[in-house]
Each structure stands twice: as C-alpha cells, then as structure tokens.
Short mmCIF file of N, CA and C in Angstrom, two decimals:
data_model
loop_
_atom_site.label_atom_id
_atom_site.label_comp_id
_atom_site.label_asym_id
_atom_site.label_seq_id
_atom_site.Cartn_x
_atom_site.Cartn_y
_atom_site.Cartn_z
N UNK A 10 52.54 -323.87 -133.28
CA UNK A 10 52.58 -322.64 -134.05
C UNK A 10 51.09 -322.05 -134.08
N UNK A 11 50.91 -320.82 -133.62
CA UNK A 11 49.66 -320.17 -133.66
C UNK A 11 49.24 -319.71 -135.01
N UNK A 12 47.98 -319.68 -135.35
CA UNK A 12 47.54 -319.14 -136.61
C UNK A 12 46.06 -318.72 -136.48
N UNK A 13 45.62 -317.83 -137.36
CA UNK A 13 44.18 -317.41 -137.26
C UNK A 13 43.47 -318.06 -138.48
N UNK A 14 42.27 -318.60 -138.10
CA UNK A 14 41.38 -319.23 -139.06
C UNK A 14 40.87 -318.12 -140.00
N UNK A 15 41.09 -318.29 -141.35
CA UNK A 15 40.60 -317.28 -142.27
C UNK A 15 39.50 -317.76 -143.16
N UNK A 16 39.22 -319.10 -143.21
CA UNK A 16 38.09 -319.57 -143.93
C UNK A 16 37.76 -321.01 -143.56
N UNK A 17 36.49 -321.32 -143.66
CA UNK A 17 35.97 -322.60 -143.40
C UNK A 17 35.14 -323.04 -144.55
N UNK A 18 35.58 -323.96 -145.33
CA UNK A 18 34.86 -324.38 -146.50
C UNK A 18 33.59 -325.11 -146.05
N UNK A 19 32.58 -325.01 -146.78
CA UNK A 19 31.26 -325.67 -146.49
C UNK A 19 31.52 -327.18 -146.54
N UNK A 20 31.16 -327.89 -145.56
CA UNK A 20 31.33 -329.35 -145.41
C UNK A 20 30.14 -330.07 -145.94
N UNK A 21 30.14 -330.54 -147.11
CA UNK A 21 28.97 -331.23 -147.72
C UNK A 21 28.73 -332.61 -147.10
N UNK A 22 29.79 -333.24 -146.67
CA UNK A 22 29.63 -334.67 -146.21
C UNK A 22 29.99 -334.63 -144.73
N UNK A 23 29.03 -334.90 -143.81
CA UNK A 23 29.38 -334.86 -142.40
C UNK A 23 30.46 -335.92 -141.93
N UNK A 24 30.71 -336.86 -142.76
CA UNK A 24 31.79 -337.83 -142.35
C UNK A 24 33.24 -337.27 -142.63
N UNK A 25 33.27 -336.23 -143.45
CA UNK A 25 34.59 -335.61 -143.73
C UNK A 25 35.14 -334.87 -142.48
N UNK A 26 36.47 -334.89 -142.47
CA UNK A 26 37.10 -334.13 -141.30
C UNK A 26 36.82 -332.58 -141.51
N UNK A 27 36.73 -331.92 -140.48
CA UNK A 27 36.51 -330.50 -140.49
C UNK A 27 37.90 -329.79 -140.84
N UNK A 28 37.90 -329.07 -141.94
CA UNK A 28 39.11 -328.42 -142.39
C UNK A 28 38.94 -326.99 -142.51
N UNK A 29 39.96 -326.20 -142.51
CA UNK A 29 39.89 -324.72 -142.67
C UNK A 29 41.22 -324.25 -143.20
N UNK A 30 41.31 -322.95 -143.59
CA UNK A 30 42.48 -322.32 -143.93
C UNK A 30 42.96 -321.49 -142.78
N UNK A 31 44.21 -321.63 -142.43
CA UNK A 31 44.74 -320.93 -141.24
C UNK A 31 45.91 -320.00 -141.77
N UNK A 32 45.98 -318.79 -141.30
CA UNK A 32 47.06 -317.86 -141.70
C UNK A 32 48.05 -317.73 -140.53
N UNK A 33 49.31 -318.10 -140.95
CA UNK A 33 50.40 -318.12 -140.00
C UNK A 33 51.35 -316.88 -140.27
N UNK A 34 50.98 -315.74 -139.85
CA UNK A 34 51.79 -314.54 -140.12
C UNK A 34 52.05 -314.30 -141.60
N UNK A 35 51.02 -314.43 -142.36
CA UNK A 35 51.02 -314.19 -143.80
C UNK A 35 51.19 -315.44 -144.71
N UNK A 36 51.39 -316.58 -144.12
CA UNK A 36 51.47 -317.81 -144.84
C UNK A 36 50.24 -318.68 -144.53
N UNK A 37 49.46 -319.04 -145.57
CA UNK A 37 48.18 -319.74 -145.40
C UNK A 37 48.35 -321.19 -145.68
N UNK A 38 47.76 -321.96 -144.81
CA UNK A 38 47.87 -323.48 -145.02
C UNK A 38 46.50 -324.11 -144.64
N UNK A 39 46.16 -325.25 -145.38
CA UNK A 39 45.00 -326.05 -144.92
C UNK A 39 45.27 -326.73 -143.58
N UNK A 40 44.36 -326.71 -142.68
CA UNK A 40 44.53 -327.32 -141.39
C UNK A 40 43.28 -328.09 -140.99
N UNK A 41 43.52 -329.29 -140.34
CA UNK A 41 42.40 -330.06 -139.79
C UNK A 41 41.93 -329.40 -138.55
N UNK A 42 40.60 -329.10 -138.37
CA UNK A 42 40.01 -328.47 -137.20
C UNK A 42 39.15 -329.41 -136.46
N UNK A 43 39.33 -330.74 -136.67
CA UNK A 43 38.45 -331.72 -135.98
C UNK A 43 38.56 -331.64 -134.47
N UNK A 44 39.76 -331.29 -133.96
CA UNK A 44 39.96 -331.24 -132.51
C UNK A 44 39.60 -329.93 -131.85
N UNK A 45 39.23 -328.95 -132.73
CA UNK A 45 38.79 -327.64 -132.17
C UNK A 45 37.46 -327.35 -132.73
N UNK A 46 36.47 -328.04 -132.31
CA UNK A 46 35.09 -327.87 -132.99
C UNK A 46 34.46 -326.53 -132.77
N UNK A 47 34.85 -325.81 -131.68
CA UNK A 47 34.19 -324.53 -131.41
C UNK A 47 34.91 -323.34 -132.22
N UNK A 48 36.05 -323.59 -132.71
CA UNK A 48 36.84 -322.52 -133.44
C UNK A 48 36.12 -322.20 -134.76
N UNK A 49 36.11 -320.83 -134.98
CA UNK A 49 35.59 -320.39 -136.18
C UNK A 49 36.38 -319.32 -136.83
N UNK A 50 35.94 -318.78 -137.97
CA UNK A 50 36.68 -317.77 -138.77
C UNK A 50 37.12 -316.56 -137.71
N UNK A 51 38.33 -316.22 -137.73
CA UNK A 51 38.83 -315.10 -136.80
C UNK A 51 39.39 -315.65 -135.57
N UNK A 52 39.18 -316.83 -135.20
CA UNK A 52 39.73 -317.44 -134.02
C UNK A 52 41.18 -317.85 -134.22
N UNK A 53 41.98 -317.94 -133.22
CA UNK A 53 43.33 -318.41 -133.26
C UNK A 53 43.42 -319.80 -132.68
N UNK A 54 44.21 -320.66 -133.35
CA UNK A 54 44.45 -321.97 -132.96
C UNK A 54 45.91 -322.27 -132.94
N UNK A 55 46.30 -323.26 -132.11
CA UNK A 55 47.72 -323.82 -132.06
C UNK A 55 47.70 -325.02 -133.01
N UNK A 56 48.60 -325.05 -133.94
CA UNK A 56 48.70 -326.09 -135.02
C UNK A 56 49.92 -326.88 -134.85
N UNK A 57 49.74 -328.18 -134.88
CA UNK A 57 50.93 -329.07 -134.84
C UNK A 57 50.73 -330.09 -135.93
N UNK A 58 51.73 -330.17 -136.89
CA UNK A 58 51.67 -331.10 -137.98
C UNK A 58 50.39 -331.12 -138.74
N UNK A 59 49.75 -329.99 -138.94
CA UNK A 59 48.59 -329.83 -139.73
C UNK A 59 47.24 -330.01 -139.06
N UNK A 60 47.29 -330.20 -137.74
CA UNK A 60 46.17 -330.34 -136.93
C UNK A 60 46.02 -329.21 -135.90
N UNK A 61 44.87 -328.54 -135.78
CA UNK A 61 44.62 -327.54 -134.73
C UNK A 61 44.47 -328.44 -133.41
N UNK A 62 45.28 -328.15 -132.46
CA UNK A 62 45.15 -328.95 -131.23
C UNK A 62 44.56 -328.23 -130.08
N UNK A 63 44.54 -326.83 -130.19
CA UNK A 63 43.81 -326.13 -129.16
C UNK A 63 43.55 -324.66 -129.66
N UNK A 64 42.65 -324.04 -129.02
CA UNK A 64 42.28 -322.68 -129.39
C UNK A 64 42.90 -321.71 -128.38
N UNK A 65 43.38 -320.59 -128.86
CA UNK A 65 44.06 -319.57 -127.95
C UNK A 65 43.48 -318.22 -128.25
N UNK A 66 43.62 -317.31 -127.29
CA UNK A 66 43.15 -316.03 -127.57
C UNK A 66 44.12 -315.17 -128.31
N UNK A 67 43.75 -314.08 -128.85
CA UNK A 67 44.57 -313.24 -129.82
C UNK A 67 45.79 -312.84 -129.11
N UNK A 68 45.72 -312.36 -127.77
CA UNK A 68 46.85 -311.89 -127.08
C UNK A 68 48.00 -312.99 -126.89
N UNK A 69 47.52 -314.19 -126.55
CA UNK A 69 48.46 -315.28 -126.49
C UNK A 69 49.15 -315.61 -127.81
N UNK A 70 48.31 -315.63 -128.87
CA UNK A 70 48.88 -315.94 -130.22
C UNK A 70 49.88 -314.85 -130.54
N UNK A 71 49.59 -313.64 -130.32
CA UNK A 71 50.55 -312.48 -130.64
C UNK A 71 51.83 -312.63 -129.91
N UNK A 72 51.80 -313.01 -128.65
CA UNK A 72 52.94 -313.19 -127.77
C UNK A 72 53.85 -314.29 -128.35
N UNK A 73 53.16 -315.34 -128.73
CA UNK A 73 53.95 -316.60 -129.26
C UNK A 73 54.58 -316.19 -130.67
N UNK A 74 53.76 -315.57 -131.54
CA UNK A 74 54.35 -315.11 -132.85
C UNK A 74 55.45 -314.17 -132.66
N UNK A 75 55.48 -313.29 -131.68
CA UNK A 75 56.54 -312.38 -131.46
C UNK A 75 57.86 -313.16 -131.10
N UNK A 76 57.72 -314.20 -130.30
CA UNK A 76 58.91 -314.97 -129.94
C UNK A 76 59.39 -315.75 -131.18
N UNK A 77 58.49 -316.29 -131.96
CA UNK A 77 58.90 -317.05 -133.14
C UNK A 77 59.54 -316.19 -134.14
N UNK A 78 59.03 -314.97 -134.37
CA UNK A 78 59.69 -314.02 -135.29
C UNK A 78 61.07 -313.60 -134.90
N UNK A 79 61.42 -313.70 -133.56
CA UNK A 79 62.68 -313.31 -133.07
C UNK A 79 63.79 -314.41 -133.31
N UNK A 80 63.38 -315.63 -133.63
CA UNK A 80 64.26 -316.78 -133.92
C UNK A 80 64.45 -316.78 -135.44
N UNK A 81 65.78 -316.59 -135.81
CA UNK A 81 66.07 -316.64 -137.30
C UNK A 81 65.59 -317.86 -137.96
N UNK A 82 64.91 -317.71 -139.09
CA UNK A 82 64.38 -318.77 -139.98
C UNK A 82 63.35 -319.65 -139.31
N UNK A 83 62.74 -319.22 -138.11
CA UNK A 83 61.72 -320.07 -137.47
C UNK A 83 60.52 -320.35 -138.35
N UNK A 84 59.92 -319.30 -138.95
CA UNK A 84 58.79 -319.48 -139.84
C UNK A 84 59.09 -320.38 -140.98
N UNK A 85 60.21 -320.27 -141.65
CA UNK A 85 60.59 -321.15 -142.73
C UNK A 85 60.78 -322.59 -142.30
N UNK A 86 61.38 -322.73 -141.09
CA UNK A 86 61.56 -324.04 -140.59
C UNK A 86 60.31 -324.83 -140.26
N UNK A 87 59.28 -324.07 -139.67
CA UNK A 87 58.03 -324.55 -139.32
C UNK A 87 57.03 -324.75 -140.48
N UNK A 88 57.04 -323.83 -141.42
CA UNK A 88 56.02 -323.78 -142.46
C UNK A 88 56.54 -324.06 -143.85
N UNK A 89 57.77 -324.20 -144.08
CA UNK A 89 58.39 -324.48 -145.34
C UNK A 89 59.08 -323.26 -145.99
N UNK A 90 59.73 -323.52 -147.12
CA UNK A 90 60.52 -322.43 -147.72
C UNK A 90 59.69 -321.22 -148.18
N UNK A 91 58.48 -321.38 -148.61
CA UNK A 91 57.68 -320.20 -149.04
C UNK A 91 57.27 -319.27 -147.89
N UNK A 92 57.55 -319.67 -146.66
CA UNK A 92 57.18 -318.87 -145.50
C UNK A 92 58.13 -317.60 -145.50
N UNK A 93 59.27 -317.70 -145.91
CA UNK A 93 60.26 -316.60 -145.91
C UNK A 93 59.74 -315.53 -146.80
N UNK A 94 59.21 -315.80 -147.91
CA UNK A 94 58.70 -314.73 -148.91
C UNK A 94 57.51 -313.96 -148.34
N UNK A 95 56.70 -314.71 -147.58
CA UNK A 95 55.46 -314.08 -147.02
C UNK A 95 55.82 -313.18 -145.80
N UNK A 96 56.79 -313.50 -145.01
CA UNK A 96 57.04 -312.88 -143.81
C UNK A 96 57.97 -311.75 -144.00
#
C-alpha cells in the first residue's frame, strides 16, 4: 500500500527505530521507516504490515492508489474500518 510521509518525529535515542506518520489517501498511520532511511517528509513509500519496505515516486504511488480505489472496500480491508470514513 503506497502512502506519503507527512511527519518524522525527532528521534532522541539513536537506538530507537526510525518512525514516521504516513498518509494513505486520507488515513494516517504510524509506520516504521527503518528500511527506507533516505525517505523524508513528502516522499512516498510502499508499506507492508506497518513497515515501509521501499520508496516510490509520486506517479507510481498515484497509479497504485487509483487501482486500489477501484476495488470495493480495499482501503478498509488494508487499513481498518476507520479508512472508509476518511476516503
């Protein structure tokens, strides 16, 4: 599921996992960004079970989101029941 990084909290302890808030078509979730160290605010990442596993460009993210939106209840299935209210 592609999403855009909207915030990166200041990491006080270097031993902590790198976390951020990612927006998935209006639904925001905390995501581990440890596997995408170059990604920053405004960048798009592919997220699987709460971990950003790769970085993608905006065009690729938009194409993927378009396909997901065409599938009934896909956002709710992937992101939980509160995804319907946001989408």
